[in-house]
Short mmCIF file of C-alpha atoms and ligand atoms in Angstrom, two decimals:
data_model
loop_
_atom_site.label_atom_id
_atom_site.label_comp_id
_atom_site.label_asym_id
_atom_site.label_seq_id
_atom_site.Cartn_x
_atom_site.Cartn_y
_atom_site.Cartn_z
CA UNK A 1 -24.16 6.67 -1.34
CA UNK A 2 -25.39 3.55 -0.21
CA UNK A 3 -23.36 3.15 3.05
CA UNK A 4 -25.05 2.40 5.85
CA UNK A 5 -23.40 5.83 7.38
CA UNK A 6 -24.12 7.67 3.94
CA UNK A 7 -20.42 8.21 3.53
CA UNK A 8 -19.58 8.20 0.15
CA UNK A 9 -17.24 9.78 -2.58
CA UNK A 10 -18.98 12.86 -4.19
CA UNK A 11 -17.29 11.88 -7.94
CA UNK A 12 -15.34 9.25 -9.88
CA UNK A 13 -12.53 11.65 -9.90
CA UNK A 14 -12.32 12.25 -6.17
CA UNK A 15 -12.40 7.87 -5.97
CA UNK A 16 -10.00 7.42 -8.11
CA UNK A 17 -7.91 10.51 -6.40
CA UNK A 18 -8.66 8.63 -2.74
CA UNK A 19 -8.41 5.20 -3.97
CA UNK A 20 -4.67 5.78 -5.83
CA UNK A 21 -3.61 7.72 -2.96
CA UNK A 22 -4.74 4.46 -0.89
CA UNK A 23 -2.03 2.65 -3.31
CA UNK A 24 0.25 4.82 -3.67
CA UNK A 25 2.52 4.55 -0.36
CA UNK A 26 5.40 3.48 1.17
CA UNK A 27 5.18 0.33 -1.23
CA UNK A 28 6.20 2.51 -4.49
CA UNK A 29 8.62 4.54 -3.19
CA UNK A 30 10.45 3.10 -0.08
CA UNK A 31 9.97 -0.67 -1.17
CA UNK A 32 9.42 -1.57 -4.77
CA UNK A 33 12.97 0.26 -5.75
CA UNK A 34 15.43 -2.10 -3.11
CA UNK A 35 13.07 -4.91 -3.85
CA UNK A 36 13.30 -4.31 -7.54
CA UNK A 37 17.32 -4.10 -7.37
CA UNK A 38 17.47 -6.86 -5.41
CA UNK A 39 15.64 -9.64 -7.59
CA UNK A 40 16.61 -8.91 -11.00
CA UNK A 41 15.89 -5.06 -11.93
CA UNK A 42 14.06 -5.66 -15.06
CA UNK A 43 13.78 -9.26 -14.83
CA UNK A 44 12.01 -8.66 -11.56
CA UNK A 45 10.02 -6.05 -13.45
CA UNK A 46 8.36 -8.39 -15.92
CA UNK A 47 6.72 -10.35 -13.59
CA UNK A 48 5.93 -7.95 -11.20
CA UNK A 49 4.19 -6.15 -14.34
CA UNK A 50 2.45 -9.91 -14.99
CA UNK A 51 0.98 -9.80 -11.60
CA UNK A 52 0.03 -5.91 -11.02
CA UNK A 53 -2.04 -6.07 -13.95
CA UNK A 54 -3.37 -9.57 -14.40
CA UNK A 55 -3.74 -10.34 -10.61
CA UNK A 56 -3.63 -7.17 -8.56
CA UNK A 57 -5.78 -5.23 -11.25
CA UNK A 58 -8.78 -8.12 -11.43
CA UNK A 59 -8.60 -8.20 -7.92
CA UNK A 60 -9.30 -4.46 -7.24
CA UNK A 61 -12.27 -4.40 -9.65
CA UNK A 62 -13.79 -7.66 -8.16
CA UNK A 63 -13.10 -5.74 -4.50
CA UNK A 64 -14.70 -2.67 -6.09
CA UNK A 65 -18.01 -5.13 -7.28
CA UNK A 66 -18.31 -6.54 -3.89
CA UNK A 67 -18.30 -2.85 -2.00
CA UNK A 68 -20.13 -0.85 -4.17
CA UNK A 69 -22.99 -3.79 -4.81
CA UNK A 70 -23.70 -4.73 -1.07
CA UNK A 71 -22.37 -0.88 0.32
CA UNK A 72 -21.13 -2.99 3.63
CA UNK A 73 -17.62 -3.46 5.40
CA UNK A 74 -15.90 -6.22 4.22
CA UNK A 75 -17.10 -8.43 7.48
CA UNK A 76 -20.25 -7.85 6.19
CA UNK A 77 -20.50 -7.88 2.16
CA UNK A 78 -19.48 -11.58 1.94
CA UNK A 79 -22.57 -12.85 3.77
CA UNK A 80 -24.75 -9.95 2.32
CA UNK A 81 -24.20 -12.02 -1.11
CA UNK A 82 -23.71 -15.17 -0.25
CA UNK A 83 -26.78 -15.34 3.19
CA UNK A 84 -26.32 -19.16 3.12
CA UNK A 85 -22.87 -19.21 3.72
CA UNK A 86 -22.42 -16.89 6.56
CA UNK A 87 -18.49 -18.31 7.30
CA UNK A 88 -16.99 -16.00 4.41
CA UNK A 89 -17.11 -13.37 6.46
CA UNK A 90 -13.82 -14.70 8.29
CA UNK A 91 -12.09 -13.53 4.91
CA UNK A 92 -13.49 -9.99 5.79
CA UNK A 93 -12.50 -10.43 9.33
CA UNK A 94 -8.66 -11.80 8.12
CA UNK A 95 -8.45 -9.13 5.81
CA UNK A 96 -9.57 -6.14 8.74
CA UNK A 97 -6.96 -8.07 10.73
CA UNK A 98 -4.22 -7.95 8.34
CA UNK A 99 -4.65 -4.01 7.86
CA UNK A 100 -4.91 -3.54 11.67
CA UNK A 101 -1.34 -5.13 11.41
CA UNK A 102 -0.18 -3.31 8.34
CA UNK A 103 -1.14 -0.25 9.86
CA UNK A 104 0.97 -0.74 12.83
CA UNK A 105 4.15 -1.52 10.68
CA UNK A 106 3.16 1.96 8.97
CA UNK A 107 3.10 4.22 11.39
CA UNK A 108 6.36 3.09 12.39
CA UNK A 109 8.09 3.53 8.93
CA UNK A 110 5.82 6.60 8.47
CA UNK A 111 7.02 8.00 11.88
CA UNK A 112 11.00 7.58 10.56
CA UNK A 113 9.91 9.93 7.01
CA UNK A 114 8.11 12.17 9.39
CA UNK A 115 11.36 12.41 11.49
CA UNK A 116 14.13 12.84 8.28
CA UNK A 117 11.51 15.08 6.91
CA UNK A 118 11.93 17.51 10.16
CA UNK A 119 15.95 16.47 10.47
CA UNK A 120 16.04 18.11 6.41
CA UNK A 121 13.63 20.88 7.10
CA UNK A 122 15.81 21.95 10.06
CA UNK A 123 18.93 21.05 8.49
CA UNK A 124 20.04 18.62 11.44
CA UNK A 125 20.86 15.90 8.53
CA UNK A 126 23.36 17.74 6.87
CA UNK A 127 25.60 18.21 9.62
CA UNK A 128 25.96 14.36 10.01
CA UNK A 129 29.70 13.12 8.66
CA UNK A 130 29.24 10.89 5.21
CA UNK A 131 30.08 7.37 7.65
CA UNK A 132 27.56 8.81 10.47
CA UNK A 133 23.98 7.63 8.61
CA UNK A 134 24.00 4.18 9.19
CA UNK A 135 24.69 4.91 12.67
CA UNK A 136 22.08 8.03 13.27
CA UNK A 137 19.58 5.75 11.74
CA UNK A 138 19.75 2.98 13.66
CA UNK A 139 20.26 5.25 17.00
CA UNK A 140 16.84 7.21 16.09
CA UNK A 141 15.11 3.77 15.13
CA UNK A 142 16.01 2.09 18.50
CA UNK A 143 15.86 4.89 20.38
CA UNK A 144 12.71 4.53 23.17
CA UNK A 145 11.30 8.31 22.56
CA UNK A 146 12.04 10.18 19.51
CA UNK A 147 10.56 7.69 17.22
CA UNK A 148 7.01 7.53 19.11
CA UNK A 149 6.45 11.46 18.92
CA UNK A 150 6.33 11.69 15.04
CA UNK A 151 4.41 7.97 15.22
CA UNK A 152 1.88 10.11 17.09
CA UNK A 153 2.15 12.61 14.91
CA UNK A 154 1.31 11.33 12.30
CA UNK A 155 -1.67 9.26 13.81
CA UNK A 156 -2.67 12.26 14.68
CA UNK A 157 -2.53 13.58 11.25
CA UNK A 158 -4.52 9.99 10.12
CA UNK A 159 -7.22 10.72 12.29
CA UNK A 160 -8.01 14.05 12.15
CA UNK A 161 -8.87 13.21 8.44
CA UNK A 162 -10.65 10.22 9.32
CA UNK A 163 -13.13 12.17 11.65
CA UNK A 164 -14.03 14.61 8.97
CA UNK A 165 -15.32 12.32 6.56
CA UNK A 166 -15.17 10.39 3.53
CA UNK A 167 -15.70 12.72 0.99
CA UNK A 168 -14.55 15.94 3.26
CA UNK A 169 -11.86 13.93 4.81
CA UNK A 170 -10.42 11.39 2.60
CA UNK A 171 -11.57 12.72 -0.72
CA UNK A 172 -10.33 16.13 0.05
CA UNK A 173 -7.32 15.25 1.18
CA UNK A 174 -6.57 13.35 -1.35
CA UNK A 175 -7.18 15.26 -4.19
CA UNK A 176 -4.89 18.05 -3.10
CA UNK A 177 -2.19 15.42 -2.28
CA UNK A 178 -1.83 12.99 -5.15
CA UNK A 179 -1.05 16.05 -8.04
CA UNK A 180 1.69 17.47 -5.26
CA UNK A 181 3.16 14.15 -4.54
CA UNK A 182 3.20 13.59 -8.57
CA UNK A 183 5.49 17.38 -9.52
CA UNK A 184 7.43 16.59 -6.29
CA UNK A 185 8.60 13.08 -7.69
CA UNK A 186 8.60 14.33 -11.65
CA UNK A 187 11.13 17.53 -10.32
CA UNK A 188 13.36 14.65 -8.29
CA UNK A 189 13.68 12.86 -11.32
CA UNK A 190 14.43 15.41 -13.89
CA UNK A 191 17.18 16.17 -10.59
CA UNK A 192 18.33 12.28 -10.54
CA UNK A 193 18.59 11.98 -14.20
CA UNK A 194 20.82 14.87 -14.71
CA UNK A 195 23.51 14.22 -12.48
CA UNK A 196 26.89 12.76 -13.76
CA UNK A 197 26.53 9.10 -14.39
CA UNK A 198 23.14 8.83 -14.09
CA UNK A 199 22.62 6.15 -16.70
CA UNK A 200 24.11 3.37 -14.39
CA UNK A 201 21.35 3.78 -12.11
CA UNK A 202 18.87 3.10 -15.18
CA UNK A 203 20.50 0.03 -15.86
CA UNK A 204 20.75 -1.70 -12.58
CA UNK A 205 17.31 -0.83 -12.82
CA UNK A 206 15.69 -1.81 -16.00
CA UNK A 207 18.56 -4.77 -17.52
CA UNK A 208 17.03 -8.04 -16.52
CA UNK A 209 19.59 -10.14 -14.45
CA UNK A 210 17.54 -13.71 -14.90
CA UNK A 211 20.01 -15.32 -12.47
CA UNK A 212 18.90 -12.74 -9.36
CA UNK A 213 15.06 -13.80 -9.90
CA UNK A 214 14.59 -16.65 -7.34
CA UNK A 215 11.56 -18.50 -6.81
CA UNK A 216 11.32 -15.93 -3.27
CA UNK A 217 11.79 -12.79 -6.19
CA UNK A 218 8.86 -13.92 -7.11
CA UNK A 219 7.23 -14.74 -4.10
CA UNK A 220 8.32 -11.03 -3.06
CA UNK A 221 6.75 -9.54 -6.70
CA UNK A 222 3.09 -10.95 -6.04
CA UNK A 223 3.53 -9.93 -2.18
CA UNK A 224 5.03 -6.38 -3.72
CA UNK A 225 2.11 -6.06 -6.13
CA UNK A 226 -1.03 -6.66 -3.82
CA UNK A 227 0.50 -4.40 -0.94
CA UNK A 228 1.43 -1.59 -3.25
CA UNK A 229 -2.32 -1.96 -5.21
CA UNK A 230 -3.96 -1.87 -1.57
CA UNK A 231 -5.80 -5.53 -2.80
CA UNK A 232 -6.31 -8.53 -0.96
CA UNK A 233 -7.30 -7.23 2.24
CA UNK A 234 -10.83 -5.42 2.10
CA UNK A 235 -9.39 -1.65 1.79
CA UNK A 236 -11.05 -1.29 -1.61
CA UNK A 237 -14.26 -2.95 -0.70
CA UNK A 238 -14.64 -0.19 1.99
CA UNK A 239 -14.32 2.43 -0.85
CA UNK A 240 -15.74 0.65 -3.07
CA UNK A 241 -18.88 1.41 -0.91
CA UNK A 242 -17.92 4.87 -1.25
CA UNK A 243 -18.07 5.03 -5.40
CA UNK A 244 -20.59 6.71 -7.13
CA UNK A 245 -23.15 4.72 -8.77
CA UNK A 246 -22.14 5.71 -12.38
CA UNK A 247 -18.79 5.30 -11.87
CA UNK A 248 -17.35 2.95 -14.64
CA UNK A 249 -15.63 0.22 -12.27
CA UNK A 250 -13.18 -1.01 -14.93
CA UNK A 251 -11.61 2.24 -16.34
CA UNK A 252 -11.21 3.48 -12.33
CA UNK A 253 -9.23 0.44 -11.94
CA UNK A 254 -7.07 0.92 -14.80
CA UNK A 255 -6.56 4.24 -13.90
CA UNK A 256 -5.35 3.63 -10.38
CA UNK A 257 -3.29 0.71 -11.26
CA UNK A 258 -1.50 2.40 -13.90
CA UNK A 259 -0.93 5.44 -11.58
CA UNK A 260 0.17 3.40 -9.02
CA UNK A 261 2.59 1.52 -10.95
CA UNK A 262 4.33 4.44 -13.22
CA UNK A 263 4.73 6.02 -9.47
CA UNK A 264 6.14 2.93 -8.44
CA UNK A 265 9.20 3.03 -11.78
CA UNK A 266 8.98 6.54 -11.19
CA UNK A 267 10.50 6.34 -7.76
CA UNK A 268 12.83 4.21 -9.24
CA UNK A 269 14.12 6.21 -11.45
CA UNK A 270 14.68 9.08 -9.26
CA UNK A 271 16.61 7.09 -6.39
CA UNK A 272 18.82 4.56 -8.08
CA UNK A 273 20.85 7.26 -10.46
CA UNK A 274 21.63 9.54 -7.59
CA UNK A 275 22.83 6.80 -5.68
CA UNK A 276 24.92 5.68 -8.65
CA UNK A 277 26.14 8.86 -9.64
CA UNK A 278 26.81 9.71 -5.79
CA UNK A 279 28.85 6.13 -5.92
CA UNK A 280 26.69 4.69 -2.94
CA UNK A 281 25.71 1.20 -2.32
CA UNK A 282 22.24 0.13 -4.71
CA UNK A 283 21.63 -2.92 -2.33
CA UNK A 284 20.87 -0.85 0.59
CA UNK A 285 17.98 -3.08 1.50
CA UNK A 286 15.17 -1.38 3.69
CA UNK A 287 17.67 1.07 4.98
CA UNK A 288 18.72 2.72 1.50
CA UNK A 289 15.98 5.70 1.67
CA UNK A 290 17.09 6.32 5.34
CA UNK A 291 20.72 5.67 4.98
CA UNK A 292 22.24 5.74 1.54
CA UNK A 293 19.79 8.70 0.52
CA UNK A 294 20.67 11.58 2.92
CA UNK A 295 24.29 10.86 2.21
CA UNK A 296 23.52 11.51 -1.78
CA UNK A 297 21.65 14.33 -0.79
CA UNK A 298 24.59 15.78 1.43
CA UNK A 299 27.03 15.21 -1.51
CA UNK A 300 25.18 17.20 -3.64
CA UNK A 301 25.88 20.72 -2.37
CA UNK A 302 23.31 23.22 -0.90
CA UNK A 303 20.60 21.96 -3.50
CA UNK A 304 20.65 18.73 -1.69
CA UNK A 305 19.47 20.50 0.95
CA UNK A 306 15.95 21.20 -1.01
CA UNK A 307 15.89 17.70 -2.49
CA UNK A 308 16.40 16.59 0.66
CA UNK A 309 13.29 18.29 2.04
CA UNK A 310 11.22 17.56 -1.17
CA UNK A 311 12.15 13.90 -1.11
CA UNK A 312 11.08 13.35 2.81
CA UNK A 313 7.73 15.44 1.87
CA UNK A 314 6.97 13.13 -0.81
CA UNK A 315 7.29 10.17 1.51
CA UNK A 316 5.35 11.50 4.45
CA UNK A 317 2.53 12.39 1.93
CA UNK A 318 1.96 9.19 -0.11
CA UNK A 319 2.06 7.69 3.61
CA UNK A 320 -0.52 9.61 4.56
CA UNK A 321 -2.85 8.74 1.80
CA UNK A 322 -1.94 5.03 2.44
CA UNK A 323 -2.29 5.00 6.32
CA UNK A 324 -6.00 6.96 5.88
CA UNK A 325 -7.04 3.97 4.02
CA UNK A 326 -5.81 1.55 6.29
CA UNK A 327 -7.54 3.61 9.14
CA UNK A 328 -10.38 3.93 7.26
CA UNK A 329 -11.38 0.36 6.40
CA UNK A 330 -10.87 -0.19 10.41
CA UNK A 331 -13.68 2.66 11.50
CA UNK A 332 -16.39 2.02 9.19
CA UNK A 333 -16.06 -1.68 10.16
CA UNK A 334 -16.45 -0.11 13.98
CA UNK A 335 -18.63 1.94 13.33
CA UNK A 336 -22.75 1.54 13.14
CA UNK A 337 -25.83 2.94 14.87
CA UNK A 338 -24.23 2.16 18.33
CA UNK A 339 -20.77 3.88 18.06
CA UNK A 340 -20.42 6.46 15.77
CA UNK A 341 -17.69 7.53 13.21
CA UNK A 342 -15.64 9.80 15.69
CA UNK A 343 -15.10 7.46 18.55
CA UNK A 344 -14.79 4.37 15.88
CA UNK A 345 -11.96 6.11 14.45
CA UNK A 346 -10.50 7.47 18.11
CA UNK A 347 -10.61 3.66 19.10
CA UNK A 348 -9.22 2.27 16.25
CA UNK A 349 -6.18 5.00 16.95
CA UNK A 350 -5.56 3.94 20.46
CA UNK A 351 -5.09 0.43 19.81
CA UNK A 352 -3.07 0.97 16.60
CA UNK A 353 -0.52 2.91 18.37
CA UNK A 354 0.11 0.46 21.33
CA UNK A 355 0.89 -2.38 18.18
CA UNK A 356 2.62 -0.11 16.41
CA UNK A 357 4.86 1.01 19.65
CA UNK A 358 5.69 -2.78 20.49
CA UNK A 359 6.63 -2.73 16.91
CA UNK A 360 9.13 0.04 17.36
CA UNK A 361 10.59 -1.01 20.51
CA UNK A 362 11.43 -4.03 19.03
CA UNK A 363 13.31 -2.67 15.75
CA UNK A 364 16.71 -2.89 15.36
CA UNK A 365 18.56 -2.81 18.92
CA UNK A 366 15.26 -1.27 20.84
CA UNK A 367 14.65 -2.19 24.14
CA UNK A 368 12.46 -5.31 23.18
CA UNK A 369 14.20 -6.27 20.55
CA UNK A 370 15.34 -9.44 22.86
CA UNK A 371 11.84 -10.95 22.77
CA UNK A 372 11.23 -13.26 19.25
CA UNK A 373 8.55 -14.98 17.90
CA UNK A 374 9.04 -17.49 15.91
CA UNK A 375 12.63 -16.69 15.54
CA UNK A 376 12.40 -13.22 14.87
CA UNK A 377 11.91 -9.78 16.38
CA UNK A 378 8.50 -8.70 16.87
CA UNK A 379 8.75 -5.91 14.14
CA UNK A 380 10.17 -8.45 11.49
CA UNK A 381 7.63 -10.58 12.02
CA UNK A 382 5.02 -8.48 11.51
CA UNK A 383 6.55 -7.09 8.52
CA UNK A 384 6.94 -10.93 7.46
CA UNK A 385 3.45 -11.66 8.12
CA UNK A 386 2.10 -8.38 6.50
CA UNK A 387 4.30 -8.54 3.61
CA UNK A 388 4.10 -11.69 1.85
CA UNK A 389 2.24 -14.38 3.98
CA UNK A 390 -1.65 -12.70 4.72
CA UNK A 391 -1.64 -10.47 1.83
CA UNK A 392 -1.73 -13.55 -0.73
CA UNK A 393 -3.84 -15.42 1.62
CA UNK A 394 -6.47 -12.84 1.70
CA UNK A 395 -6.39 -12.21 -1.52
CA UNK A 396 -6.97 -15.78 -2.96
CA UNK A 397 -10.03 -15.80 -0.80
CA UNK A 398 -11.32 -13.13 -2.15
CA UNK A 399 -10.74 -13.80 -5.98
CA UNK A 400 -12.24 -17.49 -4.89
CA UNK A 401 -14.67 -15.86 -3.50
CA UNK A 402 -15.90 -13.60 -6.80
CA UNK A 403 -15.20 -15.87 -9.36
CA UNK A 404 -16.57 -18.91 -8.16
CA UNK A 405 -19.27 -18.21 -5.02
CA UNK A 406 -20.97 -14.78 -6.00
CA UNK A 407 -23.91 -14.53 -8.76
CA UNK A 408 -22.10 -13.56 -12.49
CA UNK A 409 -25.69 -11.43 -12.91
CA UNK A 410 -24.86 -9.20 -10.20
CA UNK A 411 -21.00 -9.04 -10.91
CA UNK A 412 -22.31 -8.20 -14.67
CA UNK A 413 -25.08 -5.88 -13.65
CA UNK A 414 -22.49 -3.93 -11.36
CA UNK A 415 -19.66 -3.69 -13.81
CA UNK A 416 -22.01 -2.34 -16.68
CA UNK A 417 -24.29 0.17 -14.28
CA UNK A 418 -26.75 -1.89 -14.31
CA UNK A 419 -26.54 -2.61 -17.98
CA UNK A 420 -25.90 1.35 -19.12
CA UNK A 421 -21.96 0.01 -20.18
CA UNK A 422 -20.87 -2.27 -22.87
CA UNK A 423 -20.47 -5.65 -21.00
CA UNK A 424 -18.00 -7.83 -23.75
CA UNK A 425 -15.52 -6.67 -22.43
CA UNK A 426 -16.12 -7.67 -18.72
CA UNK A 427 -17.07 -11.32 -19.84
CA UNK A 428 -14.03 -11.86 -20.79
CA UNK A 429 -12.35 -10.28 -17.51
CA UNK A 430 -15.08 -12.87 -15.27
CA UNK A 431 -14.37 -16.09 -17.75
CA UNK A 432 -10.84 -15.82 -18.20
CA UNK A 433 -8.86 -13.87 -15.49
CA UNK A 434 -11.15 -13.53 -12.70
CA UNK A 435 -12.22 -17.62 -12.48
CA UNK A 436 -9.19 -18.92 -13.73
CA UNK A 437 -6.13 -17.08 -14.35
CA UNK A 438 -5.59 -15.05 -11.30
CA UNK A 439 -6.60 -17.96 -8.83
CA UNK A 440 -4.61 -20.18 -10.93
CA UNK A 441 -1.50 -18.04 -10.71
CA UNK A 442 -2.32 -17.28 -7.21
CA UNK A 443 -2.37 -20.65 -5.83
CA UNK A 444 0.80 -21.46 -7.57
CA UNK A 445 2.98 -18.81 -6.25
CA UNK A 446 1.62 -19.40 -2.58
CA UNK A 447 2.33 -23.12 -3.10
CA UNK A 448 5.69 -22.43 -4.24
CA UNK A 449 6.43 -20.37 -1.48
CA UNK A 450 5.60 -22.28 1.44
CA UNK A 451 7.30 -25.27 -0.28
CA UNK A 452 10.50 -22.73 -0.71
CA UNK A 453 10.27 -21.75 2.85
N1 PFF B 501 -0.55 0.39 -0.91
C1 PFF B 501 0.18 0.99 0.19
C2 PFF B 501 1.62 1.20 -0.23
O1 PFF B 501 2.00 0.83 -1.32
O2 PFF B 501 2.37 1.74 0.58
C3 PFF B 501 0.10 0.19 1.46
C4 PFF B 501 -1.24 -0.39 1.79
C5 PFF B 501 -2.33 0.43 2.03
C6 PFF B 501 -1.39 -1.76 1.81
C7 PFF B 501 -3.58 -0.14 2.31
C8 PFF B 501 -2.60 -2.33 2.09
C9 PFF B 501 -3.68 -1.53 2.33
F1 PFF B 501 -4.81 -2.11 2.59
#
């Protein structure tokens, strides 16, 4: 525990548990399956697999390095290592400002699943007509009210956990939610995969289609990769101050990024053969888990019913784990010997939910949805911006940052416990895909994409 708070996680296990559950969101199982559809299936795949593991992966262990060695906020642990260049702590700042953002976009989403989870529970979404979802979704969505109760909800939720701690907060939380949120999505697959014609929905997903991959697909697979890993912006350098001291840096990153991307396929796999077998629409876009999904669910008799419920559950819960992350990167930045956790965190919450409630009201047909910046509505911008511009940004700072400005005897000493580990293998992690590859790859795919744009 080496916070300046003395926060910290009480075991590996719990870390990994909070840290996963910090990945696992919204990313896996509302956006990787529409974005994976729409650029290629398994073509998309492949280099989305490239990136998760060679970029995302090095990325989380060098954020891990940088938390758990100086046991700051990410405004602070760039100068702590570097004192004579005090300006890198504008990539902290960037990065607290891009999850400030991302949380806004969040709650929003977060507040819909909160919503259909209620509409299945109550049984309100099965009484809408097969043609009616588009509609009811984009009535609730615009709407000025309903939307902002469950957004406050759910903030609620956030913050409640946020106040009781790190490791009786976060930790707990997430160790009773991850296993859940893992037999919720293994029973909706087993349920996906049985249903007539199943196999269709398997191969839109996993037979590369070369010709959909764009240079944007994979602009959209590096953008997919660091939001769904949680990298790039400073969330895993705020629990990496958290980890425990023996906690073996390079296996807890494997871990999570595994987990986080067999969740990610996993969700897949239990959306795109119900919506084949139920003879819906695969491109859905954004709207598919909102639109195209309760009408599977409806034609699948009373049991849809219970996916139904399970399905919106799963959702609201891997949200939850994301947005307490996002929330909690924000308060212990806030928060120091002048204002303490609880009002950090109650702060943080107020101004979140004023973003986040411009960002509704300007969704779809809302009642801002008139004002644009830079050509767009507020909310698509912000989901532009938070989606694949900062994200990269932020995170070729930061892997600039560790390969090339911090001391290799402290990144060594940290990654092998202060020599206790068997350091080959991190050699070649620092020489080959921390200084070069993952830059290298970086710097290419931002290129490309401004130059695209
Ligand atoms: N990784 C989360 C998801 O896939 O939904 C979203 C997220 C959480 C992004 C925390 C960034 C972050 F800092």
């Amino acid at each position: 525990m080496a916070t300046k708070t003395g926060e910290g996680f009480s075991s590996s296990f719990g870390a990994i548990m909070a840290a996963a559950g910090s990945a696992v969101g919204l990313g896996n199982i509302w956006r990787f399956p529409y974005i994976c559809g729409k650029y290629g299936g398994g073509a998309f795949l492949i280099v989305y697999v490239f990136f998760v593991f060679f970029i995302g992966m090095i990325l989380m262990m060098s954020e891990f390095v940088i938390g758990r060695r100086t046991g700051e906020d990410p405004v602070k642990a760039y100068p702590k290592l570097r004192p004579h260049r005090p300006g890198w702590r504008y990539v902290g700042l960037i990065g607290l400002v891009t999850c400030f953002l991302i949380l806004a976009i969040y709650l929003v989403i977060s507040g819909w699943t909160l919503n259909y989870f209620f509409e299945s529970l109550v049984g309100t979404l099965s009484t809408i007509p097969d043609d009616g979802f588009g509609a009811h979704f984009n009535q609730f969505a615009s709407s000025p009210l309903r939307p902002m109760i469950f957004i406050a909800v759910f903030l609620l939720l956030t913050t409640c956990v946020i106040v009781a701690g790190v490791e009786k907060g976060v930790e707990r939380v997430s160790k009773l939610l991850m296993p859940i949120l893992v037999v919720l999505l293994v029973f909706l697959c087993i349920r996906s995969l049985t249903l007539d014609g199943a196999a269709a929905g398997l191969s839109y997903l996993f037979s590369p289609d070369f010709s959909k991959l764009s240079g944007e697909g994979i602009l959209a697979a590096l953008g997919q990769a660091l939001f769904s890993l949680s990298v790039g912006m400073g969330v895993m350098i705020v629990y990496g101050s958290y980890l425990p001291k023996d906690d073996n840096i390079l296996k807890s990153s494997i871990w999570i990024t595994v987990c986080d991307f067999a969740i990610a396929v996993l969700s897949g796999v239990a959306i795109f053969p119900a919506v084949f077998a139920c003879g819906q629409d695969p491109t859905g876009g954004p709207g598919l888990v909102y639109q195209v999904l309760p009408l599977v669910f409806n034609t699948m008799g009373p049991v849809g019913r219970i996916f139904s419920v399970a399905f919106f559950l799963l959702l609201s819960l891997a949200a939850l784990t994301s947005a307490i992350s996002l929330l909690e990167a924000l308060t212990q930045w806030v928060s120091g010997e002048k204002i303490k956790r609880t009002p950090s965190a109650i702060i943080m919450s107020l101004m979140v939910i004023v973003l986040a409630i411009a960002a509704s009201f300007s969704f779809g047909e809302g009642i801002w949805s008139g004002i644009k910046i830079a050509g767009m509505q507020f909310f698509d911008f912000l989901d532009k911006l938070t989606g694949t511009i900062l994200p990269p940004v932020c995170a070729l700072l930061t892997i600039i940052f560790f390969g090339w400005f911090m001391k290799k005897d402290d990144i060594m000493d940290e990654l092998s416990n202060h020599g206790m580990l068997k350091t080959s293998y991190f050699k070649v992690f620092y020489y080959i895909l921390a200084r070069f590859v993952a830059p290298l790859a970086l710097l290419i795919v931002l290129i490309a994409g401004i130059i695209n744009n």
